Amino acid sequence: MNAVQGTDVDIPTPDGIADAYLTHPADGVPHPAVLLYMDAFGLRPALRAMADRLAAAGYTVLVPNVFYRGGRTPLFDLPEFMDDASRGELFRHIRPVMRELTPQRVTRDAGACLDWLADRPEAADGPVALTGYCMGARLVLLTAGSYPERVAAAAGFHGGQLATEAPDSPHLLADRITAEMYFGHADEDPSLPPEQIRRLEEALTAHGVRHRCEVYPGARHGFTQSDTSSYDAEGDKRHWEALLDLLDRTF
C-alpha cells in the first residue's frame, strides 16, 4: 500500500464552487482517477478515510461535496456515530437538500469534476472510474450514462432509487453506458426493493452493459459506512474486494 497525500480543494461548476477532498499516492506520479460519490451524510472523516484507503491502493480519488449549493462541508451537524435513533432528525434536514439534487444538476456537476480531474497532474490521462454509496450509487449511474466516453468502470453499493418508474430514473440511461459496472445491493433494502433490482438488471442486460449485480445477505442499507449503525464488517470487506477487483481489471 502507498503512502497518501490528501488535501481540500475547490471545484468550479456552472452553479458555483464545490468543495471536495482530493487524495492520491504521495509518489509524485499520475495515477488512474476515481470519482467517489458520497452518501447522504456527506463529506466527513469516515468518507475521507475510505478515499485514502482507495488512494493507498494506487488511485487518485476525488470526493466532491455534491450538496455544495446548500453550503460548504460540514453542511449538517453530524454526530460522530449515526445510530438508528438519530437518523430521523438528521434526515429532516438532509432530505430537502437531497431533493434539490436533480439529474440535470448531477450531470452538470459530474462534467465539472471530470474536467477538473483531467487537468490535474495527479490524475493519469484517459477515462476514470466511479464508485458511489447510498444516494451516490444513483449519481454513478447518471454520470456513467451522461459521459460514457469518459468513464471506464463504475460501481455502486447499497444504492437506492436506481430503477424506479419515474421518467428520469437513472437506469433509463443504460443504453448509453459503455463502462463495466458492479453493484453490491443491501439485503431487504426498502430504498431498492426486489422489483427495482430486477428492473436495473434487465436494463443493463438488454443494452449489453458488462455488469455484475449481487445482493449481500444480511447487509443493511449503508453497510460500508463505518460511522453508522448500518455498518457490516463482512459486507464492507466484500465491497472492497469487489471494488478493487473491478479497478484492477480496468486499469
CSV table of C-alpha atoms in Angstrom, one decimal, residues 86-247:
chain,number,residue,atom,x,y,z
A,86,SER,CA,-30.5,9.9,15.3
A,87,ARG,CA,-31.4,9.2,11.7
A,88,GLY,CA,-34.9,10.7,11.8
A,89,GLU,CA,-33.8,14.1,13.0
A,90,LEU,CA,-30.8,14.1,10.6
A,91,PHE,CA,-32.9,13.3,7.6
A,92,ARG,CA,-35.4,16.1,8.4
A,93,HIS,CA,-32.5,18.4,7.4
A,94,ILE,CA,-30.9,16.2,4.7
A,95,ARG,CA,-34.0,15.2,2.6
A,96,PRO,CA,-34.8,18.8,1.4
A,97,VAL,CA,-31.1,19.1,0.2
A,98,MET,CA,-31.3,15.7,-1.5
A,99,ARG,CA,-34.4,16.7,-3.4
A,100,GLU,CA,-32.6,19.7,-4.8
A,101,LEU,CA,-30.0,17.4,-6.5
A,102,THR,CA,-31.8,16.9,-9.8
A,103,PRO,CA,-30.4,14.7,-12.6
A,104,GLN,CA,-29.7,17.9,-14.5
A,105,ARG,CA,-27.6,19.2,-11.7
A,106,VAL,CA,-25.9,15.9,-11.2
A,107,THR,CA,-24.9,15.9,-14.8
A,108,ARG,CA,-23.5,19.4,-14.8
A,109,ASP,CA,-21.5,18.7,-11.6
A,110,ALA,CA,-20.2,15.5,-13.0
A,111,GLY,CA,-18.9,17.2,-16.1
A,112,ALA,CA,-17.2,19.9,-13.9
A,113,CYS,CA,-15.5,17.2,-11.8
A,114,LEU,CA,-14.3,15.2,-14.8
A,115,ASP,CA,-12.9,18.4,-16.4
A,116,TRP,CA,-11.2,19.3,-13.2
A,117,LEU,CA,-9.6,15.9,-12.8
A,118,ALA,CA,-8.5,15.9,-16.5
A,119,ASP,CA,-6.3,19.0,-15.7
A,120,ARG,CA,-4.7,17.6,-12.6
A,121,PRO,CA,-1.2,16.3,-12.7
A,122,GLU,CA,-2.0,13.7,-10.1
A,123,ALA,CA,-4.5,12.0,-12.4
A,124,ALA,CA,-3.5,9.8,-15.3
A,125,ASP,CA,-4.7,10.6,-18.8
A,126,GLY,CA,-7.8,8.7,-20.0
A,127,PRO,CA,-11.1,7.7,-18.7
A,128,VAL,CA,-11.9,7.5,-14.9
A,129,ALA,CA,-13.7,5.1,-12.6
A,130,LEU,CA,-16.7,5.9,-10.4
A,131,THR,CA,-17.8,4.5,-7.1
A,132,GLY,CA,-20.8,5.6,-5.0
A,133,TYR,CA,-22.6,4.8,-1.8
A,134,CYS,CA,-26.3,5.0,-1.0
A,135,MET,CA,-27.6,8.0,-3.0
A,136,GLY,CA,-24.1,8.1,-4.6
A,137,ALA,CA,-24.8,4.9,-6.5
A,138,ARG,CA,-27.6,6.8,-8.3
A,139,LEU,CA,-25.1,9.5,-9.2
A,140,VAL,CA,-22.8,6.8,-10.5
A,141,LEU,CA,-25.5,5.6,-13.0
A,142,LEU,CA,-26.3,9.2,-14.1
A,143,THR,CA,-22.6,10.0,-14.6
A,144,ALA,CA,-21.8,6.8,-16.5
A,145,GLY,CA,-24.8,7.3,-18.8
A,146,SER,CA,-24.1,11.0,-19.3
A,147,TYR,CA,-20.4,10.7,-20.0
A,148,PRO,CA,-19.9,7.2,-21.5
A,149,GLU,CA,-16.6,8.1,-23.3
A,150,ARG,CA,-15.1,9.4,-20.0
A,151,VAL,CA,-16.0,6.5,-17.6
A,152,ALA,CA,-14.3,3.1,-17.9
A,153,ALA,CA,-15.7,1.4,-14.8
A,154,ALA,CA,-18.4,2.2,-12.3
A,155,ALA,CA,-19.5,0.6,-9.0
A,156,GLY,CA,-22.4,1.3,-6.6
A,157,PHE,CA,-23.0,0.0,-3.2
A,158,HIS,CA,-26.3,-0.1,-1.2
A,159,GLY,CA,-27.8,2.3,-3.7
A,160,GLY,CA,-31.4,3.5,-3.5
A,161,GLN,CA,-33.9,4.5,-6.2
A,162,LEU,CA,-31.8,3.2,-9.0
A,163,ALA,CA,-34.6,1.8,-11.2
A,164,THR,CA,-37.9,3.5,-10.4
A,165,GLU,CA,-40.9,4.0,-12.7
A,166,ALA,CA,-40.1,7.8,-12.9
A,167,PRO,CA,-39.3,9.2,-16.3
A,168,ASP,CA,-35.9,10.3,-15.1
A,169,SER,CA,-34.9,7.1,-13.3
A,170,PRO,CA,-31.1,6.6,-13.8
A,171,HIS,CA,-31.5,3.1,-15.1
A,172,LEU,CA,-33.0,4.5,-18.3
A,173,LEU,CA,-29.5,5.7,-19.3
A,174,ALA,CA,-28.4,2.1,-19.6
A,175,ASP,CA,-28.5,2.3,-23.4
A,176,ARG,CA,-25.6,4.9,-23.3
A,177,ILE,CA,-23.3,3.2,-20.7
A,178,THR,CA,-20.1,1.7,-22.0
A,179,ALA,CA,-18.3,1.2,-18.7
A,180,GLU,CA,-18.1,-2.1,-16.9
A,181,MET,CA,-20.4,-1.9,-13.9
A,182,TYR,CA,-20.7,-3.6,-10.5
A,183,PHE,CA,-23.5,-3.2,-7.9
A,184,GLY,CA,-23.5,-4.6,-4.4
A,185,HIS,CA,-27.0,-4.3,-3.1
A,186,ALA,CA,-28.1,-4.4,0.6
A,187,ASP,CA,-30.4,-7.2,1.6
A,188,GLU,CA,-34.0,-6.2,2.3
A,189,ASP,CA,-33.3,-2.5,1.4
A,190,PRO,CA,-36.5,-0.5,1.4
A,191,SER,CA,-34.9,2.1,-0.9
A,192,LEU,CA,-34.1,-0.6,-3.5
A,193,PRO,CA,-36.9,-3.3,-3.4
A,194,PRO,CA,-36.6,-6.5,-5.4
A,195,GLU,CA,-38.6,-5.1,-8.3
A,196,GLN,CA,-36.0,-2.3,-8.8
A,197,ILE,CA,-33.1,-4.7,-8.6
A,198,ARG,CA,-34.8,-6.8,-11.4
A,199,ARG,CA,-35.5,-3.7,-13.4
A,200,LEU,CA,-31.9,-2.5,-13.2
A,201,GLU,CA,-30.5,-5.9,-14.1
A,202,GLU,CA,-32.9,-6.2,-17.1
A,203,ALA,CA,-31.9,-2.7,-18.4
A,204,LEU,CA,-28.2,-3.4,-18.2
A,205,THR,CA,-28.6,-6.8,-19.8
A,206,ALA,CA,-30.9,-5.6,-22.6
A,207,HIS,CA,-28.3,-2.9,-23.6
A,208,GLY,CA,-25.3,-5.2,-23.4
A,209,VAL,CA,-23.6,-3.4,-20.4
A,210,ARG,CA,-20.9,-5.6,-18.9
A,211,HIS,CA,-22.1,-5.8,-15.3
A,212,ARG,CA,-22.5,-7.9,-12.1
A,213,CYS,CA,-25.2,-7.3,-9.6
A,214,GLU,CA,-25.1,-9.0,-6.2
A,215,VAL,CA,-27.2,-8.9,-3.1
A,216,TYR,CA,-25.2,-9.1,0.1
A,217,PRO,CA,-27.2,-11.3,2.5
A,218,GLY,CA,-27.9,-9.8,5.9
A,219,ALA,CA,-26.4,-6.4,5.0
A,220,ARG,CA,-28.4,-3.2,5.7
A,221,HIS,CA,-28.6,-0.1,3.6
A,222,GLY,CA,-25.3,1.8,4.4
A,223,PHE,CA,-23.3,-1.4,5.2
A,224,THR,CA,-20.0,0.2,4.1
A,225,GLN,CA,-20.3,3.2,6.3
A,226,SER,CA,-18.2,2.6,9.5
A,227,ASP,CA,-19.6,5.6,11.4
A,228,THR,CA,-23.2,4.4,11.2
A,229,SER,CA,-25.2,1.6,12.9
A,230,SER,CA,-25.7,0.1,9.5
A,231,TYR,CA,-22.1,-0.9,9.2
A,232,ASP,CA,-21.4,-4.6,8.4
A,233,ALA,CA,-17.8,-5.6,8.6
A,234,GLU,CA,-18.3,-8.7,6.3
A,235,GLY,CA,-20.2,-6.7,3.8
A,236,ASP,CA,-17.7,-3.9,3.8
A,237,LYS,CA,-14.8,-6.4,3.3
A,238,ARG,CA,-16.7,-7.9,0.3
A,239,HIS,CA,-17.3,-4.4,-1.1
A,240,TRP,CA,-13.6,-3.6,-1.0
A,241,GLU,CA,-12.7,-6.9,-2.7
A,242,ALA,CA,-15.3,-6.3,-5.5
A,243,LEU,CA,-14.3,-2.6,-6.0
A,244,LEU,CA,-10.6,-3.2,-6.2
A,245,ASP,CA,-11.1,-6.2,-8.4
A,246,LEU,CA,-13.0,-4.0,-10.8
A,247,LEU,CA,-10.4,-1.2,-10.8
